[in-house]
mmCIF file of N, CA and C in Angstrom:
data_model
loop_
_atom_site.group_PDB
_atom_site.id
_atom_site.type_symbol
_atom_site.label_atom_id
_atom_site.label_comp_id
_atom_site.label_asym_id
_atom_site.label_seq_id
_atom_site.Cartn_x
_atom_site.Cartn_y
_atom_site.Cartn_z
ATOM 1 N N MET A 1 2.886 48.928 -118.842
ATOM 2 C CA MET A 1 1.739 49.022 -117.951
ATOM 3 C C MET A 1 2.337 50.164 -116.619
ATOM 4 N N LYS A 2 0.808 50.374 -116.451
ATOM 5 C CA LYS A 2 1.242 51.573 -115.671
ATOM 6 C C LYS A 2 0.793 51.439 -114.552
ATOM 7 N N SER A 3 1.641 51.801 -113.512
ATOM 8 C CA SER A 3 1.024 51.226 -112.095
ATOM 9 C C SER A 3 -0.402 51.373 -112.120
ATOM 10 N N ILE A 4 -1.317 51.352 -110.555
ATOM 11 C CA ILE A 4 -2.111 51.904 -110.313
ATOM 12 C C ILE A 4 -2.290 53.632 -109.595
ATOM 13 N N ASP A 5 -0.731 53.334 -108.923
ATOM 14 C CA ASP A 5 -0.640 54.527 -108.311
ATOM 15 C C ASP A 5 0.075 56.040 -109.935
ATOM 16 N N ASP A 6 0.540 55.659 -110.378
ATOM 17 C CA ASP A 6 0.596 56.470 -111.715
ATOM 18 C C ASP A 6 -0.928 56.623 -112.682
ATOM 19 N N LYS A 7 -1.900 55.387 -112.587
ATOM 20 C CA LYS A 7 -3.143 55.362 -113.438
ATOM 21 C C LYS A 7 -4.329 56.938 -112.203
ATOM 22 N N LYS A 8 -3.726 56.594 -110.861
ATOM 23 C CA LYS A 8 -4.729 57.494 -110.306
ATOM 24 C C LYS A 8 -3.642 58.734 -110.105
ATOM 25 N N LEU A 9 -2.800 58.718 -109.719
ATOM 26 C CA LEU A 9 -2.248 60.228 -110.512
ATOM 27 C C LEU A 9 -2.651 60.979 -111.679
ATOM 28 N N TYR A 10 -2.082 60.752 -112.679
ATOM 29 C CA TYR A 10 -3.257 60.711 -113.935
ATOM 30 C C TYR A 10 -4.566 61.331 -114.147
ATOM 31 N N GLN A 11 -5.086 60.070 -113.414
ATOM 32 C CA GLN A 11 -7.026 60.688 -113.562
ATOM 33 C C GLN A 11 -6.736 61.958 -112.954
ATOM 34 N N TRP A 12 -6.218 61.874 -111.594
ATOM 35 C CA TRP A 12 -6.381 63.908 -110.162
ATOM 36 C C TRP A 12 -5.973 65.170 -111.407
ATOM 37 N N VAL A 13 -4.905 64.334 -112.134
ATOM 38 C CA VAL A 13 -4.142 65.415 -113.315
ATOM 39 C C VAL A 13 -5.543 65.820 -113.834
ATOM 40 N N ASP A 14 -5.417 65.020 -114.840
ATOM 41 C CA ASP A 14 -7.175 65.267 -115.282
ATOM 42 C C ASP A 14 -8.147 65.832 -114.769
ATOM 43 N N GLN A 15 -9.012 65.652 -113.934
ATOM 44 C CA GLN A 15 -9.114 66.320 -112.970
ATOM 45 C C GLN A 15 -9.208 67.792 -112.856
ATOM 46 N N LEU A 16 -7.748 68.362 -112.609
ATOM 47 C CA LEU A 16 -7.409 69.195 -112.435
ATOM 48 C C LEU A 16 -7.899 70.311 -113.226
ATOM 49 N N ARG A 17 -7.009 69.404 -115.201
ATOM 50 C CA ARG A 17 -7.691 70.373 -116.371
ATOM 51 C C ARG A 17 -9.308 70.184 -116.687
ATOM 52 N N GLU A 18 -9.646 69.635 -115.811
ATOM 53 C CA GLU A 18 -11.065 69.491 -116.294
ATOM 54 C C GLU A 18 -11.963 71.295 -115.760
ATOM 55 N N ARG A 19 -11.364 71.034 -114.001
ATOM 56 C CA ARG A 19 -11.422 71.900 -113.592
ATOM 57 C C ARG A 19 -11.067 73.361 -114.008
ATOM 58 N N GLY A 20 -10.374 73.744 -115.472
ATOM 59 C CA GLY A 20 -9.445 74.636 -115.204
ATOM 60 C C GLY A 20 -7.979 74.651 -115.039
ATOM 61 N N HIS A 21 -7.769 73.912 -114.113
ATOM 62 C CA HIS A 21 -7.007 74.747 -113.748
ATOM 63 C C HIS A 21 -5.349 74.279 -114.276
ATOM 64 N N THR A 22 -4.388 74.926 -113.794
ATOM 65 C CA THR A 22 -2.814 74.363 -114.943
ATOM 66 C C THR A 22 -2.471 73.521 -114.217
ATOM 67 N N ALA A 23 -1.126 71.880 -115.120
ATOM 68 C CA ALA A 23 -0.892 70.882 -114.144
ATOM 69 C C ALA A 23 0.011 70.848 -114.997
ATOM 70 N N SER A 24 1.040 72.605 -114.458
ATOM 71 C CA SER A 24 2.161 72.485 -114.619
ATOM 72 C C SER A 24 3.402 71.209 -113.825
ATOM 73 N N LYS A 25 4.139 71.160 -113.791
ATOM 74 C CA LYS A 25 5.507 70.520 -113.692
ATOM 75 C C LYS A 25 5.732 70.247 -111.869
ATOM 76 N N GLN A 26 5.220 71.490 -111.615
ATOM 77 C CA GLN A 26 5.916 71.838 -109.812
ATOM 78 C C GLN A 26 3.962 70.761 -109.394
ATOM 79 N N ARG A 27 2.892 71.555 -110.112
ATOM 80 C CA ARG A 27 1.850 71.051 -109.472
ATOM 81 C C ARG A 27 2.020 69.301 -109.395
ATOM 82 N N ILE A 28 2.538 68.758 -110.230
ATOM 83 C CA ILE A 28 2.975 67.484 -110.859
ATOM 84 C C ILE A 28 3.459 67.050 -109.957
ATOM 85 N N LEU A 29 4.134 67.512 -109.348
ATOM 86 C CA LEU A 29 5.565 67.322 -107.964
ATOM 87 C C LEU A 29 4.954 67.223 -106.772
ATOM 88 N N ILE A 30 4.050 68.283 -106.161
ATOM 89 C CA ILE A 30 3.410 68.217 -105.060
ATOM 90 C C ILE A 30 1.846 67.138 -104.987
ATOM 91 N N MET A 31 1.392 66.779 -106.287
ATOM 92 C CA MET A 31 0.191 65.489 -106.076
ATOM 93 C C MET A 31 1.253 64.165 -106.069
ATOM 94 N N GLN A 32 2.082 63.926 -106.651
ATOM 95 C CA GLN A 32 3.368 62.620 -106.459
ATOM 96 C C GLN A 32 3.279 62.572 -105.263
ATOM 97 N N ALA A 33 4.026 64.100 -104.519
ATOM 98 C CA ALA A 33 4.440 63.599 -102.518
ATOM 99 C C ALA A 33 3.358 63.432 -102.028
ATOM 100 N N LEU A 34 1.660 64.030 -102.234
ATOM 101 C CA LEU A 34 0.950 64.063 -101.533
ATOM 102 C C LEU A 34 0.556 62.816 -101.805
ATOM 103 N N PHE A 35 0.288 61.661 -103.057
ATOM 104 C CA PHE A 35 0.579 60.028 -102.714
ATOM 105 C C PHE A 35 1.324 59.558 -101.975
ATOM 106 N N ALA A 36 2.742 59.941 -101.965
ATOM 107 C CA ALA A 36 3.721 59.553 -101.291
ATOM 108 C C ALA A 36 3.111 59.699 -99.395
ATOM 109 N N HIS A 37 2.713 60.608 -99.602
ATOM 110 C CA HIS A 37 2.299 61.077 -97.601
ATOM 111 C C HIS A 37 0.680 61.565 -97.762
ATOM 112 N N PRO A 38 -0.556 60.914 -97.508
ATOM 113 C CA PRO A 38 -1.494 61.250 -97.655
ATOM 114 C C PRO A 38 -1.542 61.813 -96.486
ATOM 115 N N ILE A 39 -1.027 61.853 -95.196
ATOM 116 C CA ILE A 39 -1.226 62.568 -93.655
ATOM 117 C C ILE A 39 -0.378 63.102 -93.600
ATOM 118 N N ILE A 40 -0.590 64.890 -93.913
ATOM 119 C CA ILE A 40 0.765 65.853 -93.414
ATOM 120 C C ILE A 40 0.642 65.996 -92.021
ATOM 121 N N GLU A 41 1.372 65.969 -91.161
ATOM 122 C CA GLU A 41 1.356 66.574 -90.283
ATOM 123 C C GLU A 41 1.395 68.087 -89.740
ATOM 124 N N ASP A 42 2.008 68.550 -90.953
ATOM 125 C CA ASP A 42 3.045 69.456 -90.329
ATOM 126 C C ASP A 42 3.710 70.480 -91.749
ATOM 127 N N ILE A 43 2.523 71.111 -92.404
ATOM 128 C CA ILE A 43 2.446 71.540 -93.323
ATOM 129 C C ILE A 43 3.802 72.254 -94.131
ATOM 130 N N GLU A 44 4.417 73.187 -93.563
ATOM 131 C CA GLU A 44 5.757 73.243 -92.909
ATOM 132 C C GLU A 44 6.887 72.638 -93.607
ATOM 133 N N THR A 45 6.781 71.433 -92.432
ATOM 134 C CA THR A 45 8.147 70.716 -93.359
ATOM 135 C C THR A 45 7.723 70.070 -93.665
ATOM 136 N N PHE A 46 6.721 69.608 -94.237
ATOM 137 C CA PHE A 46 6.135 68.961 -95.488
ATOM 138 C C PHE A 46 6.833 69.639 -96.609
ATOM 139 N N TRP A 47 6.727 70.773 -96.431
ATOM 140 C CA TRP A 47 7.630 71.468 -98.057
ATOM 141 C C TRP A 47 8.538 71.760 -97.870
ATOM 142 N N ILE A 48 9.166 71.962 -96.947
ATOM 143 C CA ILE A 48 10.718 72.011 -96.538
ATOM 144 C C ILE A 48 11.385 70.741 -96.913
ATOM 145 N N THR A 49 10.847 69.459 -97.227
ATOM 146 C CA THR A 49 11.362 67.948 -97.520
ATOM 147 C C THR A 49 11.633 68.168 -98.777
ATOM 148 N N LEU A 50 10.019 69.104 -99.884
ATOM 149 C CA LEU A 50 10.030 68.513 -100.603
ATOM 150 C C LEU A 50 10.727 69.586 -101.741
ATOM 151 N N ARG A 51 10.807 70.737 -100.495
ATOM 152 C CA ARG A 51 11.672 72.070 -101.496
ATOM 153 C C ARG A 51 13.424 71.179 -101.553
ATOM 154 N N GLN A 52 13.619 70.452 -100.675
ATOM 155 C CA GLN A 52 15.071 69.731 -100.765
ATOM 156 C C GLN A 52 15.232 68.767 -101.927
ATOM 157 N N GLU A 53 14.567 68.704 -102.578
ATOM 158 C CA GLU A 53 14.018 67.692 -103.842
ATOM 159 C C GLU A 53 14.104 67.918 -105.017
ATOM 160 N N HIS A 54 13.289 69.698 -104.924
ATOM 161 C CA HIS A 54 12.657 70.111 -106.469
ATOM 162 C C HIS A 54 12.221 71.522 -105.948
ATOM 163 N N ARG A 55 12.667 72.210 -107.105
ATOM 164 C CA ARG A 55 12.434 73.471 -106.571
ATOM 165 C C ARG A 55 11.287 73.900 -107.093
ATOM 166 N N ILE A 56 10.111 74.317 -106.036
ATOM 167 C CA ILE A 56 9.436 74.584 -105.655
ATOM 168 C C ILE A 56 9.339 75.669 -105.079
ATOM 169 N N SER A 57 8.664 76.512 -105.074
ATOM 170 C CA SER A 57 8.302 78.031 -103.916
ATOM 171 C C SER A 57 7.511 77.723 -102.891
ATOM 172 N N TRP A 58 7.501 78.390 -102.104
ATOM 173 C CA TRP A 58 5.996 77.740 -100.984
ATOM 174 C C TRP A 58 4.877 78.470 -101.397
ATOM 175 N N ALA A 59 5.346 79.869 -102.402
ATOM 176 C CA ALA A 59 3.664 80.101 -102.953
ATOM 177 C C ALA A 59 3.089 79.580 -103.706
ATOM 178 N N THR A 60 4.156 78.821 -104.795
ATOM 179 C CA THR A 60 3.859 77.987 -105.552
ATOM 180 C C THR A 60 2.678 76.660 -104.517
ATOM 181 N N PHE A 61 3.164 75.866 -103.973
ATOM 182 C CA PHE A 61 3.115 74.689 -102.611
ATOM 183 C C PHE A 61 1.596 75.502 -102.259
ATOM 184 N N TYR A 62 1.655 77.070 -101.624
ATOM 185 C CA TYR A 62 0.783 76.598 -100.514
ATOM 186 C C TYR A 62 -0.139 76.474 -101.237
ATOM 187 N N SER A 63 -0.419 77.827 -102.482
ATOM 188 C CA SER A 63 -1.640 77.636 -103.562
ATOM 189 C C SER A 63 -2.446 76.759 -103.912
ATOM 190 N N PHE A 64 -1.070 76.110 -104.351
ATOM 191 C CA PHE A 64 -1.880 74.508 -104.321
ATOM 192 C C PHE A 64 -2.421 73.346 -103.551
ATOM 193 N N ILE A 65 -2.071 74.041 -101.903
ATOM 194 C CA ILE A 65 -2.634 73.096 -101.245
ATOM 195 C C ILE A 65 -3.877 73.839 -101.310
ATOM 196 N N ARG A 66 -4.101 75.229 -100.913
ATOM 197 C CA ARG A 66 -5.219 75.289 -100.631
ATOM 198 C C ARG A 66 -6.412 75.226 -102.067
ATOM 199 N N LEU A 67 -5.613 75.081 -102.852
ATOM 200 C CA LEU A 67 -6.697 74.824 -104.409
ATOM 201 C C LEU A 67 -6.509 73.320 -104.236
ATOM 202 N N ALA A 68 -6.546 72.149 -103.635
ATOM 203 C CA ALA A 68 -7.184 71.266 -103.648
ATOM 204 C C ALA A 68 -8.032 70.779 -102.915
ATOM 205 N N VAL A 69 -8.107 71.967 -100.618
ATOM 206 C CA VAL A 69 -8.345 71.625 -100.409
ATOM 207 C C VAL A 69 -9.803 72.429 -100.663
ATOM 208 N N LYS A 70 -9.478 73.569 -101.646
ATOM 209 C CA LYS A 70 -10.658 73.759 -102.168
ATOM 210 C C LYS A 70 -11.568 72.978 -102.934
ATOM 211 N N GLU A 71 -11.159 72.242 -104.020
ATOM 212 C CA GLU A 71 -11.520 71.070 -104.959
ATOM 213 C C GLU A 71 -11.446 69.713 -104.194
ATOM 214 N N LYS A 72 -11.575 69.741 -102.498
ATOM 215 C CA LYS A 72 -11.760 68.597 -102.271
ATOM 216 C C LYS A 72 -10.795 67.436 -102.759
ATOM 217 N N TRP A 73 -9.856 67.529 -102.257
ATOM 218 C CA TRP A 73 -8.935 66.555 -102.677
ATOM 219 C C TRP A 73 -8.005 66.070 -101.656
ATOM 220 N N LEU A 74 -8.185 67.100 -100.421
ATOM 221 C CA LEU A 74 -7.493 67.499 -99.758
ATOM 222 C C LEU A 74 -8.703 67.908 -98.748
ATOM 223 N N ALA A 75 -8.190 67.579 -97.382
ATOM 224 C CA ALA A 75 -9.238 67.933 -96.022
ATOM 225 C C ALA A 75 -8.127 68.646 -95.308
ATOM 226 N N LYS A 76 -8.134 69.674 -94.410
ATOM 227 C CA LYS A 76 -7.832 70.658 -93.316
ATOM 228 C C LYS A 76 -8.634 69.970 -92.467
ATOM 229 N N GLN A 77 -7.589 69.353 -91.099
ATOM 230 C CA GLN A 77 -8.023 69.701 -89.783
ATOM 231 C C GLN A 77 -7.384 70.587 -89.030
ATOM 232 N N GLY A 78 -8.202 71.911 -88.195
ATOM 233 C CA GLY A 78 -7.289 72.582 -87.529
ATOM 234 C C GLY A 78 -7.290 74.216 -87.536
ATOM 235 N N PRO A 79 -7.161 74.877 -86.631
ATOM 236 C CA PRO A 79 -7.200 75.598 -87.035
ATOM 237 C C PRO A 79 -6.501 76.826 -87.853
ATOM 238 N N SER A 80 -5.371 76.837 -88.056
ATOM 239 C CA SER A 80 -4.148 77.732 -89.098
ATOM 240 C C SER A 80 -4.353 76.763 -89.742
ATOM 241 N N SER A 81 -2.738 77.397 -90.681
ATOM 242 C CA SER A 81 -2.557 76.655 -91.747
ATOM 243 C C SER A 81 -1.168 75.999 -91.663
ATOM 244 N N THR A 82 -0.510 76.736 -90.526
ATOM 245 C CA THR A 82 0.982 75.335 -90.102
ATOM 246 C C THR A 82 0.551 74.498 -89.217
ATOM 247 N N TYR A 83 -0.419 74.756 -88.854
ATOM 248 C CA TYR A 83 -0.537 73.928 -87.235
ATOM 249 C C TYR A 83 -1.695 73.405 -88.194
ATOM 250 N N ALA A 84 -2.135 72.728 -88.701
ATOM 251 C CA ALA A 84 -3.203 72.166 -89.008
ATOM 252 C C ALA A 84 -2.823 70.657 -89.764
ATOM 253 N N ARG A 85 -3.656 69.878 -89.604
ATOM 254 C CA ARG A 85 -3.263 68.720 -90.155
ATOM 255 C C ARG A 85 -3.913 68.261 -91.745
ATOM 256 N N TYR A 86 -3.568 67.566 -92.598
ATOM 257 C CA TYR A 86 -4.348 67.897 -93.927
ATOM 258 C C TYR A 86 -3.776 66.529 -94.090
ATOM 259 N N HIS A 87 -4.931 65.318 -94.383
ATOM 260 C CA HIS A 87 -5.216 64.291 -95.741
ATOM 261 C C HIS A 87 -5.913 64.704 -96.164
ATOM 262 N N LEU A 88 -5.214 63.283 -97.949
ATOM 263 C CA LEU A 88 -5.482 62.848 -99.447
ATOM 264 C C LEU A 88 -6.863 62.436 -99.012
ATOM 265 N N LEU A 89 -7.411 63.095 -99.477
ATOM 266 C CA LEU A 89 -9.035 62.492 -100.412
ATOM 267 C C LEU A 89 -9.427 61.956 -101.298
ATOM 268 N N ILE A 90 -8.437 61.660 -102.233
ATOM 269 C CA ILE A 90 -8.095 60.957 -103.453
ATOM 270 C C ILE A 90 -7.720 59.638 -102.860
ATOM 271 N N ASP A 91 -8.354 58.282 -103.159
ATOM 272 C CA ASP A 91 -8.174 56.974 -103.375
ATOM 273 C C ASP A 91 -6.990 56.768 -103.439
ATOM 274 N N THR A 92 -5.778 56.625 -102.658
ATOM 275 C CA THR A 92 -4.596 55.892 -102.677
ATOM 276 C C THR A 92 -4.614 54.135 -102.928
ATOM 277 N N GLN A 93 -5.563 53.666 -102.674
ATOM 278 C CA GLN A 93 -5.306 52.350 -103.082
ATOM 279 C C GLN A 93 -5.041 51.555 -103.858
#
């Protein structure tokens, strides 16, 4: 049986597809990382850490972050992209 986190991740992937977006391997890896770290203080550091483990370009990462904000899965607080604080709006409990 899948864990609760897996079920919620797959529900998020389903939402992504239902809204007409591609659920690529890189996007799913980003989604998993966001579940593991639902509050991001520094988006660039978060990407660098993710990049050390997976082959994800800045363009792919940042375009997904922008998409997640647009779709209201992720909230952005702060004036600029690099120094903004982000937090996940998808229920991770």
